[in-house]
Tab-separated table of C-alpha atoms and ligand atoms in Angstrom:
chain	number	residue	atom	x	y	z
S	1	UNK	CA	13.113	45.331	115.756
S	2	UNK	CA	12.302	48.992	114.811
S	3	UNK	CA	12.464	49.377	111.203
S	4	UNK	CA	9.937	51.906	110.988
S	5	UNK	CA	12.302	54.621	109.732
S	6	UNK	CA	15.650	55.945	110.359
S	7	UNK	CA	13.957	59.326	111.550
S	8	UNK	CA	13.305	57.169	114.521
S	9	UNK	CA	16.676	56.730	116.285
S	10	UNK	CA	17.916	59.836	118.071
S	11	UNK	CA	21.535	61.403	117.519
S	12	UNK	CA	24.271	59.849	117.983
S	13	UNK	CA	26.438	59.698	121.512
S	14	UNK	CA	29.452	62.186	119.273
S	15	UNK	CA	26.537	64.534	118.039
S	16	UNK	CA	24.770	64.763	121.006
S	17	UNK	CA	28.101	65.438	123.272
S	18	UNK	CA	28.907	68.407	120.386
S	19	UNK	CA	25.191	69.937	120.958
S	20	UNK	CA	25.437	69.915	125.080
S	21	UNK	CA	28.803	71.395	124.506
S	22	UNK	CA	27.653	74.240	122.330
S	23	UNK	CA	25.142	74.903	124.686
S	24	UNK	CA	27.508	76.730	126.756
S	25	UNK	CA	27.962	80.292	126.850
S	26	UNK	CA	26.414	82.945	124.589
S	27	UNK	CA	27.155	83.243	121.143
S	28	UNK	CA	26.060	85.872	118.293
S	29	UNK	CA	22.901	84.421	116.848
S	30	UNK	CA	21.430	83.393	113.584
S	31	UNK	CA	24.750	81.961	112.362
S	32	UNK	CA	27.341	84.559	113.369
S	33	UNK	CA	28.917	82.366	115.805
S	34	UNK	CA	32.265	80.528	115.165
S	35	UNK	CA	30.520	77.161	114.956
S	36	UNK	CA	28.803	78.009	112.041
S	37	UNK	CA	31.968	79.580	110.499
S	38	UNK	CA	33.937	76.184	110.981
S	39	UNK	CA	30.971	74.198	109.237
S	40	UNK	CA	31.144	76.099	106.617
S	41	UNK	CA	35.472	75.795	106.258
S	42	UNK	CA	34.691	71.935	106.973
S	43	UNK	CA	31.688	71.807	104.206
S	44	UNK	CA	34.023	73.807	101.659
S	45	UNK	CA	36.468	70.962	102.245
S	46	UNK	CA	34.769	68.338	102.058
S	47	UNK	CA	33.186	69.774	98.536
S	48	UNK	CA	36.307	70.621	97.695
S	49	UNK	CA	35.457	74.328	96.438
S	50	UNK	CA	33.731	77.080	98.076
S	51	UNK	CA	29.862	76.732	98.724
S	52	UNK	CA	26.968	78.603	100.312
S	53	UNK	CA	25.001	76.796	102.883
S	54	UNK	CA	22.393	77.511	104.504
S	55	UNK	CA	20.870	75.342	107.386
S	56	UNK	CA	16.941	74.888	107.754
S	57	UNK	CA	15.254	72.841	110.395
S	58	UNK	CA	13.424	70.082	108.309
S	59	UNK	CA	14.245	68.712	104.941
S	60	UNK	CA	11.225	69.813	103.140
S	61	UNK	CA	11.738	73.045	104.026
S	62	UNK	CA	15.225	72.595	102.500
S	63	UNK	CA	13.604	70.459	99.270
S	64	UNK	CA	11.012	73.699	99.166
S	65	UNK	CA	13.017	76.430	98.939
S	66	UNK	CA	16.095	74.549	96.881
S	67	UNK	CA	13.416	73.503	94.192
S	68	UNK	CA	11.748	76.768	94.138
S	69	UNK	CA	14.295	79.450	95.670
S	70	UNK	CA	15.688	80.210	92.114
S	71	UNK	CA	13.595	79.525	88.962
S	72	UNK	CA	10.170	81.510	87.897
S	73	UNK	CA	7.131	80.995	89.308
S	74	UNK	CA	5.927	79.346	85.724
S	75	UNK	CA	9.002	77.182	85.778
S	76	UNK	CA	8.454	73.314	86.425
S	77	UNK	CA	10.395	70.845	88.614
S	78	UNK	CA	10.616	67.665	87.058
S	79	UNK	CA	11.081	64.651	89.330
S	80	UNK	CA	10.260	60.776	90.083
S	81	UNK	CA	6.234	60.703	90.968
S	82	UNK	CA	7.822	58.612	94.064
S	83	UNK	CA	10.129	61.500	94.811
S	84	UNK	CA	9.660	62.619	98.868
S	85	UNK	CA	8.947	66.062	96.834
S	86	UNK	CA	5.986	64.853	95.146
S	87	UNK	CA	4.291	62.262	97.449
S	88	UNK	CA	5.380	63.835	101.214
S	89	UNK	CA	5.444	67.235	101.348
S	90	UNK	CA	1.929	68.542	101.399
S	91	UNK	CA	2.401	70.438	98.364
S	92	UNK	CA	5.039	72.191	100.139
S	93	UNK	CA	6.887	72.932	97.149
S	94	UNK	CA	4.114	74.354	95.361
S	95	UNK	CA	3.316	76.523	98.382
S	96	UNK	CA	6.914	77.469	98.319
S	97	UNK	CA	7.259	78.518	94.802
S	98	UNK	CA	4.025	78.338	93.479
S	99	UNK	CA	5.844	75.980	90.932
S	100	UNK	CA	4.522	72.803	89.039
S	101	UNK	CA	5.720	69.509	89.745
S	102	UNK	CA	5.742	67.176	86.948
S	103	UNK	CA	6.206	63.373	87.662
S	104	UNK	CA	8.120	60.690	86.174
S	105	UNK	CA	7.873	57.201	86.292
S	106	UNK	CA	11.021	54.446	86.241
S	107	UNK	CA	12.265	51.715	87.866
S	108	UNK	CA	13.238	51.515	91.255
S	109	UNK	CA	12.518	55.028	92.127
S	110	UNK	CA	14.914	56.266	89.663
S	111	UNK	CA	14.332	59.273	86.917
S	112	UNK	CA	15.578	57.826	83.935
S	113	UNK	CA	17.103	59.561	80.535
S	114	UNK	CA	14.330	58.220	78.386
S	115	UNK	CA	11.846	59.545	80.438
S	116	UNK	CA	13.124	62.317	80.921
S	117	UNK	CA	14.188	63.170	77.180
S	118	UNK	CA	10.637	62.357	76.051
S	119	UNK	CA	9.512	65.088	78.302
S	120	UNK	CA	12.467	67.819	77.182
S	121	UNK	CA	11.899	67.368	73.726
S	122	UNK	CA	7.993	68.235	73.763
S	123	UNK	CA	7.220	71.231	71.110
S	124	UNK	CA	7.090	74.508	73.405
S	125	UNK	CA	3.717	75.821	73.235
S	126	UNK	CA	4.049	79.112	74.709
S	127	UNK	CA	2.362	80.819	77.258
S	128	UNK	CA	-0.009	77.598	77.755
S	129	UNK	CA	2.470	75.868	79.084
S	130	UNK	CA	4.730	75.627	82.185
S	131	UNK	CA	8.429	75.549	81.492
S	132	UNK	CA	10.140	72.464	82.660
S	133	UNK	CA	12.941	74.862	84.917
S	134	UNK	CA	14.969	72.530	87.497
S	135	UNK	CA	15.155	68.146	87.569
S	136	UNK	CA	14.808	67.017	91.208
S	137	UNK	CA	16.745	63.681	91.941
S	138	UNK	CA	16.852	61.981	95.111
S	139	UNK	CA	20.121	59.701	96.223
S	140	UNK	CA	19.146	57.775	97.817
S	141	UNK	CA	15.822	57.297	95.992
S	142	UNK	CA	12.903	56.441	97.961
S	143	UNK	CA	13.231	52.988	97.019
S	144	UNK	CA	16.231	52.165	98.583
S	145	UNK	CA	17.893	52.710	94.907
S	146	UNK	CA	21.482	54.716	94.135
S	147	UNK	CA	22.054	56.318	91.150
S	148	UNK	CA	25.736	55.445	89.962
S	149	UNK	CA	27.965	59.410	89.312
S	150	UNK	CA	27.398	58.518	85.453
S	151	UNK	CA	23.586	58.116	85.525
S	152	UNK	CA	23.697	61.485	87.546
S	153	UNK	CA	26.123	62.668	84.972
S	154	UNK	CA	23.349	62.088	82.172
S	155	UNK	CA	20.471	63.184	83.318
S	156	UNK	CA	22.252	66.617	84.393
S	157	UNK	CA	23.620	66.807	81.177
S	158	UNK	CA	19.988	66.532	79.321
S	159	UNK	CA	18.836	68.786	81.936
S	160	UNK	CA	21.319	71.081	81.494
S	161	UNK	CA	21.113	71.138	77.575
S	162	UNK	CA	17.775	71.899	77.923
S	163	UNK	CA	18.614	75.088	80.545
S	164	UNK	CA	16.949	73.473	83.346
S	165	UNK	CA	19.149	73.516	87.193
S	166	UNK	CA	19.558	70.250	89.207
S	167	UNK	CA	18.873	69.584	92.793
S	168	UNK	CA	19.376	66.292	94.273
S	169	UNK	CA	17.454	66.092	97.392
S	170	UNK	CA	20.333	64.024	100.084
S	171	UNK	CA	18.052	63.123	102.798
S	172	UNK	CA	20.169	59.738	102.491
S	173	UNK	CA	23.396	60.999	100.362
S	174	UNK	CA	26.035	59.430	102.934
S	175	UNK	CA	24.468	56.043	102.352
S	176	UNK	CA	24.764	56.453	98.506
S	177	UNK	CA	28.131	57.249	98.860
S	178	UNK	CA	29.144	54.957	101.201
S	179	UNK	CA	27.542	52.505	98.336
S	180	UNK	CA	29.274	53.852	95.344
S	181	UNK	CA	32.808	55.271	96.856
S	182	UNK	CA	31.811	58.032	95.440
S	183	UNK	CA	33.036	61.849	97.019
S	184	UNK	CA	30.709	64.414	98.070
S	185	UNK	CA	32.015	66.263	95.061
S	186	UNK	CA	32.105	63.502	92.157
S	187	UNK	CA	28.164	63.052	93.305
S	188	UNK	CA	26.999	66.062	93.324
S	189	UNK	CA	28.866	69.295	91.509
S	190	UNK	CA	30.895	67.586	89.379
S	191	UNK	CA	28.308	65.450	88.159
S	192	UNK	CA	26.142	68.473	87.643
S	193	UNK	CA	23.587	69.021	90.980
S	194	UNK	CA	23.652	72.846	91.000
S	195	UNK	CA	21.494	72.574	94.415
S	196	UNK	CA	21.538	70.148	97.520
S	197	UNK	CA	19.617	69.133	99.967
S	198	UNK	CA	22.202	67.606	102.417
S	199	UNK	CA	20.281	65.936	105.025
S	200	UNK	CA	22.055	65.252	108.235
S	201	UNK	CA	18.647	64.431	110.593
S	202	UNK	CA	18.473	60.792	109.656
S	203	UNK	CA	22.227	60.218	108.895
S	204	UNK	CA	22.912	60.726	112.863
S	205	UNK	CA	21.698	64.201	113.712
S	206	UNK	CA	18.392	65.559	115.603
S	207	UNK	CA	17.672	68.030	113.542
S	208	UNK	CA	20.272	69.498	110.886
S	209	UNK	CA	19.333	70.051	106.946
S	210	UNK	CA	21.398	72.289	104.894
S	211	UNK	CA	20.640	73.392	101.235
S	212	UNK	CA	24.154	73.681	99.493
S	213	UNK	CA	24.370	75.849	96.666
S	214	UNK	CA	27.474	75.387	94.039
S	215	UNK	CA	26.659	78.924	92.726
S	216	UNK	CA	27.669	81.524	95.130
S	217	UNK	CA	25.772	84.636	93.634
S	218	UNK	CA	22.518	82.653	94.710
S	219	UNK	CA	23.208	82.375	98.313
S	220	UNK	CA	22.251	86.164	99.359
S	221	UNK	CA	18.394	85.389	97.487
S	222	UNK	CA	18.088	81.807	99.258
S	223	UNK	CA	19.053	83.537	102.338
S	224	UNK	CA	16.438	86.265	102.259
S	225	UNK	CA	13.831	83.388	100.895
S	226	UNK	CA	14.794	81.557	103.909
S	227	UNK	CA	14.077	83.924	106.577
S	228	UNK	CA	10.883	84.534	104.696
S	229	UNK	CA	10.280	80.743	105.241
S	230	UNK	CA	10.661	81.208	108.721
S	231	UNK	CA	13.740	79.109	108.361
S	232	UNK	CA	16.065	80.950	109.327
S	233	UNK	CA	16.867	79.621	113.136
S	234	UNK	CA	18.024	81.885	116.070
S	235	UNK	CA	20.648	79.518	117.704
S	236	UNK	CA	21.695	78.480	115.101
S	237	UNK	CA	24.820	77.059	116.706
S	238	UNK	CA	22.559	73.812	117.555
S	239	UNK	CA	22.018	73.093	113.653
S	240	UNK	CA	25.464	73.820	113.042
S	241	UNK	CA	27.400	72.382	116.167
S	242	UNK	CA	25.223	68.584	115.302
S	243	UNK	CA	26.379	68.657	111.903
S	244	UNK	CA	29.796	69.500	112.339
S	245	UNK	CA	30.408	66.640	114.583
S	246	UNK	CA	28.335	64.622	112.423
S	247	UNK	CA	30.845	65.097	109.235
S	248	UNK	CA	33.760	65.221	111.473
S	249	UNK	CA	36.418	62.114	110.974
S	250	UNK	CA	33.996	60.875	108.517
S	251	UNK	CA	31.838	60.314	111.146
S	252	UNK	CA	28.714	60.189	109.100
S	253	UNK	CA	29.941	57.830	106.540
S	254	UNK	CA	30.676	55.361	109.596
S	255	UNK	CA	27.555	55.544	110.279
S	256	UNK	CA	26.021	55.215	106.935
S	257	UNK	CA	28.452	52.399	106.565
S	258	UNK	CA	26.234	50.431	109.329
S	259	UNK	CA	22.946	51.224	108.281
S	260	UNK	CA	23.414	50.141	104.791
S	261	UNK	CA	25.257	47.016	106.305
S	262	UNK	CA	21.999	46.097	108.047
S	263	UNK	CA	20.011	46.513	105.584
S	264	UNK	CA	22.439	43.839	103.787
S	265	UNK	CA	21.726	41.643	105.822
S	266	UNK	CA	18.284	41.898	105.911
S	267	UNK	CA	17.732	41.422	102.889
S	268	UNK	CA	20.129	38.168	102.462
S	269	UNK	CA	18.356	36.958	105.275
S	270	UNK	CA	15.021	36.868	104.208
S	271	UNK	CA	16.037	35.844	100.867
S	272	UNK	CA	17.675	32.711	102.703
S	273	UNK	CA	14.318	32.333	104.468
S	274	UNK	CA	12.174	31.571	101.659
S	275	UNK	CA	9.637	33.608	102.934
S	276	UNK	CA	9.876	37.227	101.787
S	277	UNK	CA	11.465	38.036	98.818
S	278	UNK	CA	12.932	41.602	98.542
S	279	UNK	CA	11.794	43.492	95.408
S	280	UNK	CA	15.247	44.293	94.376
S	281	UNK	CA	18.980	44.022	96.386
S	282	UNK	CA	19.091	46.986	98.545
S	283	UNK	CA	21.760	49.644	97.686
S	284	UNK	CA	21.509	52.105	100.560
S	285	UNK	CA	19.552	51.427	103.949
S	286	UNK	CA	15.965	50.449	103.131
S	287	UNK	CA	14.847	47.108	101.697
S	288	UNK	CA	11.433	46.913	100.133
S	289	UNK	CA	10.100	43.046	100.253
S	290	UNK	CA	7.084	41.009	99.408
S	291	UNK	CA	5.724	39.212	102.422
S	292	UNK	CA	2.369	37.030	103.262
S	293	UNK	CA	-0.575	38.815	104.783
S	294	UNK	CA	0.012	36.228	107.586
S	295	UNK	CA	3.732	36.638	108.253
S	296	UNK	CA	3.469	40.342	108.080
S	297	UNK	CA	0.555	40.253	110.857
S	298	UNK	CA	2.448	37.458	113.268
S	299	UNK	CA	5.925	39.813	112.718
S	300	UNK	CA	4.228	42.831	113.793
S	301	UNK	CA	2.173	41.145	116.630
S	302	UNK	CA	5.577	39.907	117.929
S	303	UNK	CA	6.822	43.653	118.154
S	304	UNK	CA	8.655	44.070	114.849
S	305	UNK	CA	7.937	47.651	113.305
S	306	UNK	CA	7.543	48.006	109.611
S	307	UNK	CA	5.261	50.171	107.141
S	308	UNK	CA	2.833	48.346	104.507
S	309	UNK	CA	3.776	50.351	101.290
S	310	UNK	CA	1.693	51.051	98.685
S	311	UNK	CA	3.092	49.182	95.240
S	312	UNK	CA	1.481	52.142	93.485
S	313	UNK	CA	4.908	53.103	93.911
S	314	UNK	CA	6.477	50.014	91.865
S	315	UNK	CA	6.341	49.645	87.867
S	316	UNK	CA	3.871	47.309	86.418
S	317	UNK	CA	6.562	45.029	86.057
S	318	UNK	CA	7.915	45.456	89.681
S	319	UNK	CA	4.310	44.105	91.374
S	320	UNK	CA	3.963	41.819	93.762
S	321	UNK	CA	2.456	38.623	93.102
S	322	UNK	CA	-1.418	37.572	94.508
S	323	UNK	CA	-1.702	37.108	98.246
S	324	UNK	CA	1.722	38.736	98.836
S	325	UNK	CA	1.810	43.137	99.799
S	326	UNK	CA	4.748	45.287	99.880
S	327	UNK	CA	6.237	46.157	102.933
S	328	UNK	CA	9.298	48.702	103.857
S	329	UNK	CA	12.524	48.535	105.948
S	330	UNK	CA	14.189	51.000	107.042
S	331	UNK	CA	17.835	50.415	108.852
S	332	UNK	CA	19.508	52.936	110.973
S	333	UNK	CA	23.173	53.802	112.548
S	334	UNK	CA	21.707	52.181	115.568
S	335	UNK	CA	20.382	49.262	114.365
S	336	UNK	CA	21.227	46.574	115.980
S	337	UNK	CA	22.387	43.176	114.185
S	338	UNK	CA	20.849	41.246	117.241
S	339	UNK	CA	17.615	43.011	116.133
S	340	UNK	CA	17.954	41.782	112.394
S	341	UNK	CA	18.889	38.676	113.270
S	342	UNK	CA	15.918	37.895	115.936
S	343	UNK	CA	13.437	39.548	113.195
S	344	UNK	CA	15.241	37.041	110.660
S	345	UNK	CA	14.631	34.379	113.285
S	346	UNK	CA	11.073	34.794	114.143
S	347	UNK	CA	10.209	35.316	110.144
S	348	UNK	CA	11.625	31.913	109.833
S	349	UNK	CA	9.818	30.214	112.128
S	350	UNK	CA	6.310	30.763	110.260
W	1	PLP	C1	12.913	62.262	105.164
W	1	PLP	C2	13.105	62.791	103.817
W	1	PLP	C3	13.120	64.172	103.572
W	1	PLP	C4	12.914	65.215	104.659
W	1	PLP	O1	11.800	65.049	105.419
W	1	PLP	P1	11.414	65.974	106.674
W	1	PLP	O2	10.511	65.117	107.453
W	1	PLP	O3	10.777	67.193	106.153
W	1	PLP	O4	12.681	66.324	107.409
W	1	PLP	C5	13.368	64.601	102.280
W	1	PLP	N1	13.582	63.730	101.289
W	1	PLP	C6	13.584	62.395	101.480
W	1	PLP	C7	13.864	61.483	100.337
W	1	PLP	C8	13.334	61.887	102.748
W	1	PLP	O5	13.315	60.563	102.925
């Protein structure tokens, strides 16, 4: 009953056989080798247009230097104040870059136009003030949210007007995907993102993050800000070879497929219980629910794993009620629907 996070199941069995076979033999390093040249024919494909990659070890390293890597230093990145940018990264972005982050607020985790028109349509005041410069989205939000291709659409298309660049950070992208039928290109280039973060670590992978850049001229200044990072790995045929077997077949949207199917029925379940109420129907592979001080102790006494979260993080509107905290769920590709189900069993039984 581990729903602690999905950054707590290892790879899976096809990603881990494609890093023990890459293993073998020597290979040029630092992304000369022929594994890393067939990621990047595979990655091309599957955006449907050439791209530059470039593979980093964690995914704030990737959000860091995506955010930061190609605006000015008195350029601002606009994002939700729940975004993993603002709230988990250390300030990582602003070490990065030196760059502001300004926050947003909305609804399930989600930027939205309002918002974010109110803040493009201030009156410039010169030198005093820093220049909003890129809009950070995350899909999946941090809320367990998915914006639709349209609602990406828009807010590009503000940003855009306005000369700012658009990153979506994709720690979770499969599982939006997987939720919208949306292709890697409708959600991402096509709708506008000039700069991913395509997160493959809790998709399936142990440790594979590439930024994706739709603008080829950039790649050779990412690249050198990279290295600079100390981002730049040596084998780099163990990034490459996991997420090449990870996107191979489709591979990764199987297993977003399950995740966001057990997070389903999660939340169905304890909706049929009575006894904790989700906050809003999960889209992608987290559920965020209200539960009792007392069930929340007596499920994690039996063993069950799950965060408290702080409802800081809701709107006013979005609050729990007295007596009642918010609590997170995170699913996996290995979760197991024995596991959801006994979790579901034991929360009825209070
Ligand atoms: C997990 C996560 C990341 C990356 O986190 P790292 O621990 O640095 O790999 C980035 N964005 C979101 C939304 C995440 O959930």
């Amino acid at each position: 009953m581990q729903f602690g996070s999905d950054n707590w199941a290892g790879a899976s069995e096809k990603v881990m056989a494609a890093l023990v076979a890459a293993n073998a033999g020597d290979v040029p390093a630092y992304g000369g080798d022929a594994i890393t040249q067939r990621l990047e024919r595979r990655l091309a494909d599957l955006f449907e247009r050439e791209v530059g990659v470039l593979l980093v070890a964690t995914g704030t390293a990737a959000n860091s230097l995506a955010v930061t890597g190609l605006i000015p230093p008195y350029g601002a990145v606009i994002c939700h104040r729940g975004a993993h940018l603002n709230t988990d990264e250390c300030g990582a972005p602003e070490f990065f870059g030196s760059n502001k982050l300004i926050a947003l607020g909305g609804a399930r985790g989600k930027v939205t136009s309002a918002g974010l028109k109110q803040l493009l349509d201030r009156r410039p005041r010169g030198v005093h003030h820093v220049v909003p410069a890129l809009l950070s989205l995350t899909q999946s939000t941090e809320l367990g949210s998915v914006y639709a291709v349209d609602e990406v659409a828009e807010l590009a298309g503000l940003a855009h007007d306005k000369g700012l660049l658009v990153h979506m950070d994709g720690a979770r992208l499969g599982n939006a995907l997987v939720h919208t039928g949306a292709s890697l290109a409708e959600m991402t280039w096509q709708a506008g993102v000039d700069i991913l973060s395509f997160g493959a670590t809790k998709g399936g992978c142990l440790l594979a993050e590439a930024i994706v850049v739709f603008d080829l001229a950039q790649v050779e200044r990412l690249a050198f800000l990279r290295k600079r990072s100390g981002q730049l790995v040596s084998k780099h045929r163990i990034l490459s070879a996991q997420f090449d077997a990870w996107l191979d077949g489709g591979h990764w949207l199987e297993l977003a497929s399950h995740a966001n199917a057990m997070a389903g029925r999660l939340a169905e379940g304890m909706l049929r219980s009575g006894r904790a109420q989700p906050a809003f129907q999960p889209e992608a592979n987290e559920v965020f629910a209200f539960l009792a001080d007392a069930d929340a102790e007596r499920l994690h006494a039996a063993g069950a794993q799950f965060y408290d979260w702080d409802a800081d993080i809701l709107e006013p509107e979005e609050q729990p009620g007295r007596g009642e905290k918010l609590y997170r769920f995170v699913t996996s590709f290995r979760t197991l629907p024995e596991d959801v189900d006994r979790f579901l069993g034991l929360l009825a039984q209070g």
